Backbone as a printed PyTorch tensor [residue, N CA C, xyz], in Angstrom:
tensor([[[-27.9770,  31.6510,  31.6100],
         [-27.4900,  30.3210,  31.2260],
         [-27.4420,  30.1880,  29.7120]],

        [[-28.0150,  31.5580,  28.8930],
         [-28.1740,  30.7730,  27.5320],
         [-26.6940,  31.0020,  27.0260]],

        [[-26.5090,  32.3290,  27.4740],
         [-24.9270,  32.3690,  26.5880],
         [-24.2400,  31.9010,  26.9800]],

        [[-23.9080,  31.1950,  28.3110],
         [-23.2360,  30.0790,  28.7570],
         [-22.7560,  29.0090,  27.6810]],

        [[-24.3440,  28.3100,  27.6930],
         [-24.6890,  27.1290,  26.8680],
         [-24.6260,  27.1130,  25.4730]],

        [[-24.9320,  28.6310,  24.4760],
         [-24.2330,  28.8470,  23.5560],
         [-22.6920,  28.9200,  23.4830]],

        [[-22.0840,  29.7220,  23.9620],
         [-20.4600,  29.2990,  24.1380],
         [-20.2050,  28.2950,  24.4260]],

        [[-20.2780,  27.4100,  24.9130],
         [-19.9900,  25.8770,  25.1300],
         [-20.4270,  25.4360,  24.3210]],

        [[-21.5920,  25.0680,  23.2610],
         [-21.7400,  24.9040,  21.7710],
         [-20.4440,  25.4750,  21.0070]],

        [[-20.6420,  27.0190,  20.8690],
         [-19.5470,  27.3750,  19.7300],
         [-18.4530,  26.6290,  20.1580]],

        [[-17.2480,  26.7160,  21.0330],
         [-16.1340,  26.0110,  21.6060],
         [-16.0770,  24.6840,  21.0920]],

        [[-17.1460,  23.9660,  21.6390],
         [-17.4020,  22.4660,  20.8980],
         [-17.2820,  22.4400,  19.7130]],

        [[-17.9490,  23.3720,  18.9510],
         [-17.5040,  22.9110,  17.0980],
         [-16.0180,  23.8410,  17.0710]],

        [[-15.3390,  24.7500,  17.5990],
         [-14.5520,  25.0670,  17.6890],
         [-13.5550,  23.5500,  17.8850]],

        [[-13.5760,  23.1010,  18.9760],
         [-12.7720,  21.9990,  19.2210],
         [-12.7600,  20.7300,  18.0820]],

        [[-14.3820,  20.4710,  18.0040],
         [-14.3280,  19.6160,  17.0310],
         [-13.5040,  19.8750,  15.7140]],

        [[-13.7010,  20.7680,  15.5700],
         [-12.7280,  21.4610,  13.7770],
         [-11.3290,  21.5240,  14.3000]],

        [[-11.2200,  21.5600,  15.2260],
         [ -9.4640,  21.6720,  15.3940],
         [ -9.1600,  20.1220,  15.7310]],

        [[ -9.9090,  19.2370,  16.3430],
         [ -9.6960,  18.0200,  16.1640],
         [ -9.6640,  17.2530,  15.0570]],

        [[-10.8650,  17.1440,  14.1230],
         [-10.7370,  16.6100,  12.8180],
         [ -9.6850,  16.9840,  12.1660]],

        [[ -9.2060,  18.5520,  12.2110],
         [ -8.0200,  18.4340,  11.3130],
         [ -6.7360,  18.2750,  11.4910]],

        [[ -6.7000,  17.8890,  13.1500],
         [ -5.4680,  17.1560,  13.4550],
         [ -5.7570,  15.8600,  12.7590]],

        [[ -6.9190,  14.8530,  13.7810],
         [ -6.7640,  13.4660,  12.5570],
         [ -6.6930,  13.5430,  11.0070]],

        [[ -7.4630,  14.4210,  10.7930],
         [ -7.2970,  14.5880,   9.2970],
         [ -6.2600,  14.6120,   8.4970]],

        [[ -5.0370,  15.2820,   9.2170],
         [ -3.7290,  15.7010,   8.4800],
         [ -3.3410,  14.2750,   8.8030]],

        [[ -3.6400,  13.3280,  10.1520],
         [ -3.1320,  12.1700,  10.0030],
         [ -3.2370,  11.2010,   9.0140]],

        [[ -4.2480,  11.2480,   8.6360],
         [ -4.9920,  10.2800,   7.4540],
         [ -4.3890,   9.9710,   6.6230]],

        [[ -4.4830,  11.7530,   6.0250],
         [ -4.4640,  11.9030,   4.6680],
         [ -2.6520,  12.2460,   4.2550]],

        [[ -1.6270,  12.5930,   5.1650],
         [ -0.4270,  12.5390,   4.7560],
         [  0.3840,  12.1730,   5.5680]],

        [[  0.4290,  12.3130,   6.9440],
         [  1.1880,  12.0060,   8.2950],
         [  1.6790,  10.9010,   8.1580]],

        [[  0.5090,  10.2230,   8.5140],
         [  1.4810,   8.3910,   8.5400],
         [  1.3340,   7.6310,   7.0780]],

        [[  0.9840,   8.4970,   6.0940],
         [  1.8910,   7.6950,   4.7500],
         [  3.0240,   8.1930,   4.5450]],

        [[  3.1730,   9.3620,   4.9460],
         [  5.3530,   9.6410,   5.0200],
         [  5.8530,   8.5150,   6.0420]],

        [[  5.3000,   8.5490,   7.4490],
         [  5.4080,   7.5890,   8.3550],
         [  6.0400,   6.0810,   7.2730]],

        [[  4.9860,   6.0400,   6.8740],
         [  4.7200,   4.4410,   6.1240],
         [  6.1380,   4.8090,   5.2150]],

        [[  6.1820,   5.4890,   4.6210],
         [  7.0470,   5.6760,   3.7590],
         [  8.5440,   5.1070,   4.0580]],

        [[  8.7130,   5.3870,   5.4510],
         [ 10.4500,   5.2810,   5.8880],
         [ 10.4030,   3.7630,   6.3190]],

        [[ 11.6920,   3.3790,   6.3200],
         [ 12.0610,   2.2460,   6.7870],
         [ 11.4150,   2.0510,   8.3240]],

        [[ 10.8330,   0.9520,   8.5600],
         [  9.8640,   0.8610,   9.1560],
         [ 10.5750,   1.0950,  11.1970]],

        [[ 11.9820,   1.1250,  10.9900],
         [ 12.4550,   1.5350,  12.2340],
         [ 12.4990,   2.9260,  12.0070]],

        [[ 12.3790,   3.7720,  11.4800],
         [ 12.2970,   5.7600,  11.1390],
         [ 11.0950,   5.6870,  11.3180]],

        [[ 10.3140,   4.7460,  11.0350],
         [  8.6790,   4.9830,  10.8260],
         [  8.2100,   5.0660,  12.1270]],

        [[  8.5200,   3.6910,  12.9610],
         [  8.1870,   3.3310,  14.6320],
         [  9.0200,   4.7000,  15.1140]],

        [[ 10.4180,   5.0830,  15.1740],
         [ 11.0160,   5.8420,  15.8350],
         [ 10.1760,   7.7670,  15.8420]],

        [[  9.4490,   8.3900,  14.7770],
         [  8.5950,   9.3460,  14.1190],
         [  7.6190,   9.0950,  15.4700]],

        [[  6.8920,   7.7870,  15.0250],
         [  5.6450,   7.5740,  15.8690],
         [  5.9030,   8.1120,  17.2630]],

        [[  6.7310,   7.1230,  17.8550],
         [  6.6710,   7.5530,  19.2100],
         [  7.0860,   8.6230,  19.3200]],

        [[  7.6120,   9.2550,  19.1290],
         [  8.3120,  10.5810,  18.8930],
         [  6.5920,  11.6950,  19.2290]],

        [[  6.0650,  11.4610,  18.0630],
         [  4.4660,  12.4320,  17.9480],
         [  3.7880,  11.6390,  19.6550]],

        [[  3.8340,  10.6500,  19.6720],
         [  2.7630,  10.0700,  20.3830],
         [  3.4870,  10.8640,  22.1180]],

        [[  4.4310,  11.0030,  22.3680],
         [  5.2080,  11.6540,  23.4560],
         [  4.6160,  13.1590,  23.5270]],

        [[  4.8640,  14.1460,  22.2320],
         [  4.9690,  15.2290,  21.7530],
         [  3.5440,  15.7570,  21.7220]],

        [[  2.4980,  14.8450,  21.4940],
         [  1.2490,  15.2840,  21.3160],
         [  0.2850,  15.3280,  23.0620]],

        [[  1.3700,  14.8830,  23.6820],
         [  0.5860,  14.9010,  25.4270],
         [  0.7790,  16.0450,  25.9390]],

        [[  0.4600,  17.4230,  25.1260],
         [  1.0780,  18.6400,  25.6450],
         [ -0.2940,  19.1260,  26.1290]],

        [[ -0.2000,  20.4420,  26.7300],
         [ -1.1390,  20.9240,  27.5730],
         [ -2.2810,  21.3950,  26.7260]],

        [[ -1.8230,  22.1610,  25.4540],
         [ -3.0280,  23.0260,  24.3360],
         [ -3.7290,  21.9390,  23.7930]],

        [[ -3.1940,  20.6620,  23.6360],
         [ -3.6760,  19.6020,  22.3640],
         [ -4.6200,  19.0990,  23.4810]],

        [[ -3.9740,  18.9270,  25.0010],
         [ -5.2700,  17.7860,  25.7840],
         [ -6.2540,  18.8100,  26.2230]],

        [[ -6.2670,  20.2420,  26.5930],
         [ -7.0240,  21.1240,  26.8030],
         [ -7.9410,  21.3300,  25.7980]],

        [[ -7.8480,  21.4390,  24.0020],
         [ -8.9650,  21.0170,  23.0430],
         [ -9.4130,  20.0660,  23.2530]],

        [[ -8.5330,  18.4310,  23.0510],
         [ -9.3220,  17.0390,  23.2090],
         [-10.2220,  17.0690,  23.9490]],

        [[ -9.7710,  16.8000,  24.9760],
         [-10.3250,  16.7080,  26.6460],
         [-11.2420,  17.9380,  27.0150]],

        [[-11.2730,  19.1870,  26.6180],
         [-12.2000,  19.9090,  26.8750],
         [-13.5570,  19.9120,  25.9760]],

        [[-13.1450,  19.7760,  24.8920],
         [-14.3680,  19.3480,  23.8180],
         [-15.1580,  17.9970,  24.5520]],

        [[-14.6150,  17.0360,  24.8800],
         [-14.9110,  15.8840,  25.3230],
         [-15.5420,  16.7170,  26.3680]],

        [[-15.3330,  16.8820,  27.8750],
         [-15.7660,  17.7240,  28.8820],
         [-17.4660,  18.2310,  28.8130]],

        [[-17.0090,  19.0180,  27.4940],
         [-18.5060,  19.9500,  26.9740],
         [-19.3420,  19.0770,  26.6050]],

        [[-18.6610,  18.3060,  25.9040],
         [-19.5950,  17.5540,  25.0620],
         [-20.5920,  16.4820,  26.1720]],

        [[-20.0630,  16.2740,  26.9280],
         [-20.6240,  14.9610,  28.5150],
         [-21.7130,  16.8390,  29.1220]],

        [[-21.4750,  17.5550,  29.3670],
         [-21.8820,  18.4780,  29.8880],
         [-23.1390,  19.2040,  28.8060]],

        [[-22.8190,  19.4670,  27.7530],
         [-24.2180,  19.8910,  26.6090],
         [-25.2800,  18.6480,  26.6210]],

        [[-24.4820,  17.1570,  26.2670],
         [-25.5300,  15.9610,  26.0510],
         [-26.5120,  16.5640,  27.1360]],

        [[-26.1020,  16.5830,  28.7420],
         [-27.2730,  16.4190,  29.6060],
         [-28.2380,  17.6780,  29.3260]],

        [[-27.4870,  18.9700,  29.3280],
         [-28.5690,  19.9950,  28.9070],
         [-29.0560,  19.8640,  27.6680]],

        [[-28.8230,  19.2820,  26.7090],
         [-29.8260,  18.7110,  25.4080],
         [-30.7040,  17.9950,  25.8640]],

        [[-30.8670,  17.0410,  26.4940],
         [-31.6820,  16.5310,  27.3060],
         [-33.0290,  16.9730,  27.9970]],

        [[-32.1110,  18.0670,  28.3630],
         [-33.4670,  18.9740,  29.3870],
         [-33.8880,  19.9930,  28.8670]],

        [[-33.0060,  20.1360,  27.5620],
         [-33.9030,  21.3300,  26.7650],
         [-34.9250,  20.7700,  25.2410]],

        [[-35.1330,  19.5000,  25.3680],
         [-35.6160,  18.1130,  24.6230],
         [-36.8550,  19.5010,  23.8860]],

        [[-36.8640,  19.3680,  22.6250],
         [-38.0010,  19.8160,  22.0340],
         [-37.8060,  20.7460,  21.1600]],

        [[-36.8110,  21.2980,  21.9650],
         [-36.4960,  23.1460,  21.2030],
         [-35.3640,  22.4290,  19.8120]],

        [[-35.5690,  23.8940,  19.0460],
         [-35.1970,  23.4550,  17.8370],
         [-33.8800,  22.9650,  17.7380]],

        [[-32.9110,  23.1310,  18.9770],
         [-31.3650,  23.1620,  18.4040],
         [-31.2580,  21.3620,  19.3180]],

        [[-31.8850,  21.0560,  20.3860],
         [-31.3480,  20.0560,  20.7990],
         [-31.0410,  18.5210,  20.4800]],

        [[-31.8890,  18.2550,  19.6660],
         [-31.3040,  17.3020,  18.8110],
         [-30.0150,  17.2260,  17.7840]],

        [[-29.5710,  18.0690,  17.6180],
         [-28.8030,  18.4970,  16.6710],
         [-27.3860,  18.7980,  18.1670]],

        [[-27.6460,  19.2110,  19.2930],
         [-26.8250,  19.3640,  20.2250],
         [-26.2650,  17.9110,  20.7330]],

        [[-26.9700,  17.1200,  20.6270],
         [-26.8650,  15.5490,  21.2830],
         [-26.1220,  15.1210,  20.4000]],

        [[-26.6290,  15.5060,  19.3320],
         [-26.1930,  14.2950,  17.8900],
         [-24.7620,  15.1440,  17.7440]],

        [[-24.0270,  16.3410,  18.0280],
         [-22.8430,  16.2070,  17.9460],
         [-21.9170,  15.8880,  19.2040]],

        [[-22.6080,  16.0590,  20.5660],
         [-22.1620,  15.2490,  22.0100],
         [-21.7440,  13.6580,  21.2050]],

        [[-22.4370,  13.3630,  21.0200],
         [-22.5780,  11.6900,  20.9800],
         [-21.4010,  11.6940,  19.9450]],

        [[-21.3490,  12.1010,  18.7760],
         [-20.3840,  11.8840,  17.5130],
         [-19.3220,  12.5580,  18.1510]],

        [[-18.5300,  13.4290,  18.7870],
         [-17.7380,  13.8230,  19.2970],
         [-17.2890,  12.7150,  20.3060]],

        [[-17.8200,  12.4010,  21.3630],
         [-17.8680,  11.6720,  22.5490],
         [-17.3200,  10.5900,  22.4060]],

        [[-18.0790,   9.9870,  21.4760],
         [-18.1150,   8.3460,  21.4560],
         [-17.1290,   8.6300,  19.9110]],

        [[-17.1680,   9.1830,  18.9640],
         [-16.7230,   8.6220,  17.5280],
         [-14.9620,   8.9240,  17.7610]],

        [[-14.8840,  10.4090,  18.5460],
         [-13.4730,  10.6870,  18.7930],
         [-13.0600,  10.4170,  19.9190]],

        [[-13.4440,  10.5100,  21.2610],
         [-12.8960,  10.7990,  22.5720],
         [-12.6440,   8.7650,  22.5560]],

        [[-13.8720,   8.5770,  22.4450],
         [-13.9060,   7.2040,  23.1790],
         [-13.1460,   6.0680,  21.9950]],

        [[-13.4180,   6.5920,  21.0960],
         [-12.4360,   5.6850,  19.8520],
         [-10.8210,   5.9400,  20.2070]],

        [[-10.7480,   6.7980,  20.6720],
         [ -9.1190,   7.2910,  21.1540],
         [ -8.8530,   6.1960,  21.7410]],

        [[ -9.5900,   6.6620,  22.9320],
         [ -9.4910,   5.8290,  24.4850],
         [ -9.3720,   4.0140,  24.0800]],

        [[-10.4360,   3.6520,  23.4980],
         [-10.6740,   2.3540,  23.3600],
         [ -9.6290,   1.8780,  22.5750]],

        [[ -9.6230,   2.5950,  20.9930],
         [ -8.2750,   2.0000,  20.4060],
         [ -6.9770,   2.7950,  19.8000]],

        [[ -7.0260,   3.8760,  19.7300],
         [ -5.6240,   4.5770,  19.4410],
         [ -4.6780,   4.5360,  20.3860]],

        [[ -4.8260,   4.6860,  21.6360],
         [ -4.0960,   4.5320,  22.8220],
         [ -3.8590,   3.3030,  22.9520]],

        [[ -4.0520,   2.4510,  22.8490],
         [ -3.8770,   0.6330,  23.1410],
         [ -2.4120,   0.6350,  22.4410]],

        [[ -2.8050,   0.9330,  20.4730],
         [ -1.8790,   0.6790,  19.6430],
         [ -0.9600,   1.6390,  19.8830]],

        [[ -0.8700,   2.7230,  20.5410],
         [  0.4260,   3.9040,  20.7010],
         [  1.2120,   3.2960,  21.8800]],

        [[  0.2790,   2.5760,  22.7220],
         [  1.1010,   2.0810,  24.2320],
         [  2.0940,   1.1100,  23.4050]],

        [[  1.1820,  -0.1560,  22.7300],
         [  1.6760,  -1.1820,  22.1340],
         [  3.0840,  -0.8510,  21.2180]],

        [[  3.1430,   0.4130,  21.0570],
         [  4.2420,   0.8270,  19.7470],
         [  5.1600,   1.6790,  20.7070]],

        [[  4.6620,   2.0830,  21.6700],
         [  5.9430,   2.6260,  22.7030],
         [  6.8010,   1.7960,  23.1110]],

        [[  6.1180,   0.4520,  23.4860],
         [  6.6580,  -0.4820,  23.8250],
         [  7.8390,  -1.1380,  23.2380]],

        [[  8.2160,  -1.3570,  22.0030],
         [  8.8660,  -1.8120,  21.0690],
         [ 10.5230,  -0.9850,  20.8050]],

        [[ 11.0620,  -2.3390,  20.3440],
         [ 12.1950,  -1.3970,  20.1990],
         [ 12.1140,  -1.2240,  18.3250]],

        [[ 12.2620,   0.1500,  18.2060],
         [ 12.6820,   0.6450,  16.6340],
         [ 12.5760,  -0.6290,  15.4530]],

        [[ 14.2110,  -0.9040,  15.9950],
         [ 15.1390,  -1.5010,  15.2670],
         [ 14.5330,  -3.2740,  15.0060]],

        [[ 13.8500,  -3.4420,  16.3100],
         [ 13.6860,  -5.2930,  15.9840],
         [ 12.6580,  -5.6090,  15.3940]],

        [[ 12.4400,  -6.7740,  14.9520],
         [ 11.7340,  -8.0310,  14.0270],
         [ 10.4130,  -7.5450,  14.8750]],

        [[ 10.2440,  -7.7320,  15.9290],
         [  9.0270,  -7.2240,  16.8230],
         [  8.1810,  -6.2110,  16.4910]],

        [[  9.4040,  -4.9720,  16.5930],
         [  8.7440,  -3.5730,  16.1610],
         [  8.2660,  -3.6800,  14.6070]],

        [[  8.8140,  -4.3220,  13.8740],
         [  8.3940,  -4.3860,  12.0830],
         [  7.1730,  -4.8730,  12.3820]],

        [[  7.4280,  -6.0250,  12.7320],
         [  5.8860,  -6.7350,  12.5440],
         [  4.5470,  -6.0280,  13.0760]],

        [[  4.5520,  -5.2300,  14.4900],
         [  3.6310,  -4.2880,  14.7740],
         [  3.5380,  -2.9480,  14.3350]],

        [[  4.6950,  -2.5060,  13.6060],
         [  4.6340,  -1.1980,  12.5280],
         [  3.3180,  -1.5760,  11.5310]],

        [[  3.5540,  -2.8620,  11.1310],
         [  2.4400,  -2.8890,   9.9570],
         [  1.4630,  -3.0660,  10.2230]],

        [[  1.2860,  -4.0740,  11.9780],
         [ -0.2530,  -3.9790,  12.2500],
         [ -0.6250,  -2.7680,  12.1390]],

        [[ -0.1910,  -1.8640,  13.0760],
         [ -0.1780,  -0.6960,  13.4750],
         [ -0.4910,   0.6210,  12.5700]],

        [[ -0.1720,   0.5490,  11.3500],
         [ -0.5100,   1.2470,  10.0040],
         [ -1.5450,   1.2600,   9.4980]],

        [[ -2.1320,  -0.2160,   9.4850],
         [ -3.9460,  -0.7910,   8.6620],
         [ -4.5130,  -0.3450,  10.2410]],

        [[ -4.6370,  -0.7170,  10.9980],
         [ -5.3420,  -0.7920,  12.1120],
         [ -5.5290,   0.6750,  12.9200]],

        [[ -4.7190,   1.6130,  13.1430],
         [ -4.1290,   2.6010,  13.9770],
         [ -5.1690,   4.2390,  12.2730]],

        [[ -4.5850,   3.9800,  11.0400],
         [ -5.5320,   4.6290,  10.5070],
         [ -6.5460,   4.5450,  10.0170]],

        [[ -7.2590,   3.0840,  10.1120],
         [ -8.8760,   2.8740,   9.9720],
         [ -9.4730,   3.3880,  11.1840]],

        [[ -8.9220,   3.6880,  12.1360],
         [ -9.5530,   4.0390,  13.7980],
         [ -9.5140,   5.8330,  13.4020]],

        [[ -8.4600,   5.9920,  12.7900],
         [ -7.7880,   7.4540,  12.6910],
         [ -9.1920,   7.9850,  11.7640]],

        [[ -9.4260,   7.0290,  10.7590],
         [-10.5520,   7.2390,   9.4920],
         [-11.8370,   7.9360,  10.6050]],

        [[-11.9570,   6.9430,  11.6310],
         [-13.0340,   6.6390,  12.0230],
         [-13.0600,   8.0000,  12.9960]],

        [[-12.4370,   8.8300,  13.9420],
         [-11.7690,   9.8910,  14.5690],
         [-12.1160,  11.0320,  14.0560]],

        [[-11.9230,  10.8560,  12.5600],
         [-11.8260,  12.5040,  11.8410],
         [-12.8360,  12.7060,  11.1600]],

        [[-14.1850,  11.6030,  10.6100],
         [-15.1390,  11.9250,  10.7910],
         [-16.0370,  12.1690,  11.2810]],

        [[-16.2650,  11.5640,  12.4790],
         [-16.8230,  11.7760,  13.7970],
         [-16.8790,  13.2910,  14.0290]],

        [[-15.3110,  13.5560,  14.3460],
         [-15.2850,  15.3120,  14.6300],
         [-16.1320,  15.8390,  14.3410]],

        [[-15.4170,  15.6690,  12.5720],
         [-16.3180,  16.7410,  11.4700],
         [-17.4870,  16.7230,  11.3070]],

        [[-18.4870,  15.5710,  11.7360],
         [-19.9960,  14.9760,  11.8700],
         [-20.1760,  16.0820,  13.2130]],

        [[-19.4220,  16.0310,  13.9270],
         [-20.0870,  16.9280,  15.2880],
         [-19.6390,  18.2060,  15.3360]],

        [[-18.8750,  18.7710,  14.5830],
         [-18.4840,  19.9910,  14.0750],
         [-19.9900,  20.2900,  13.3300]],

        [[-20.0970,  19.9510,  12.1610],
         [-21.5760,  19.8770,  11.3000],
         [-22.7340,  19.7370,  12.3260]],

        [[-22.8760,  19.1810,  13.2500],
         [-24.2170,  18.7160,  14.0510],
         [-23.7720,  20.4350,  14.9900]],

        [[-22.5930,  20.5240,  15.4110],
         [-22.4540,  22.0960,  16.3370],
         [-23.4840,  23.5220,  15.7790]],

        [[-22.4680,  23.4350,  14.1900],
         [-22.9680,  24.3670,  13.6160],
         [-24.8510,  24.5570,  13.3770]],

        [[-25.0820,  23.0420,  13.0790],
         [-26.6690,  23.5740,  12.6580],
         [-27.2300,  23.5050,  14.2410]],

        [[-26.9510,  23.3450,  15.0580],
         [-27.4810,  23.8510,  16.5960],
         [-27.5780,  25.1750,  16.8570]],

        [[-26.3330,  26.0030,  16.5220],
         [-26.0380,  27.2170,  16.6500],
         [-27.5770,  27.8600,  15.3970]],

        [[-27.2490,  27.1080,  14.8010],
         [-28.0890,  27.9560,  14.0480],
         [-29.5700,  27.9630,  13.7130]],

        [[-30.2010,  26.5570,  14.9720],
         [-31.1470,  26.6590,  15.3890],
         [-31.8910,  27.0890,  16.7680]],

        [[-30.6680,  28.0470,  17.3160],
         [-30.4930,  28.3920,  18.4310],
         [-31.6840,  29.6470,  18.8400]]])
């Protein structure tokens, strides 16, 4: 079971690092080109990624990191004491809850909300801009998390 449970660690900060630097690239340049275009190119981009990103490799990292991460918490749990398990929880939890469930709770709301819309109308403008402040303070909130449980992976591994 140990190299099991080690590989499912490594994978996890594996996932986590490939997650943060998807949000990450969002942050930091994605949706300020986004922002950049007339705000019907901007909405029309969005949905465009938000369609494009439901592919099999992207939900197989998300969703499998997530997976591990519900699956390590409990064996951190039961391995309570030893040097790596605190450090195993604390990136379950920051993974879990900072990315998976911040998705769930609010990135997905505002991507449904922006599918919804047409491009071109007064409607879609006005929720482009909610959608910009709101959609990358969550995004902020996403890509550190990762990288917090990427960091919490690694020093597990290496109190392993």
């Amino acid at each position: 079971m140990g190299g099991l449970l080690f590989g499912l660690t490594y994978a996890s900060a594996l996932g986590s690092g490939l997650t943060a630097g998807i949000f990450f690239a969002f942050s930091t340049f994605v949706i300020t080109a986004l922002a950049r275009l007339p705000a019907e190119q901007g909405i029309a981009a969005m949905q465009s990624i938000n369609v494009t990103v439901l592919n099999p490799l992207f939900m197989f990292v998300f969703m499998g990191t997530a997976f591990a991460c519900v699956f390590l918490g409990i064996v951190s749990l039961n391995k309570w004491g030893t040097a790596s398990a605190a450090y195993l929880l604390v990136g379950c939890v920051l993974y879990f809850v900072g990315s998976f469930l911040v998705t769930v709770i609010f990135s997905v709301p505002l991507n449904n909300a922006l599918a919804a819309v047409t491009p071109g109308s007064s409607e879609g403008a006005q929720l482009w801009n909610h959608y910009l402040s709101s959609w990358v303070m969550w995004n902020h909130v996403r890509t550190i998390a990762s990288l917090a449980a990427l960091a919490s992976f690694i020093l597990a591994i290496r109190k392993w």
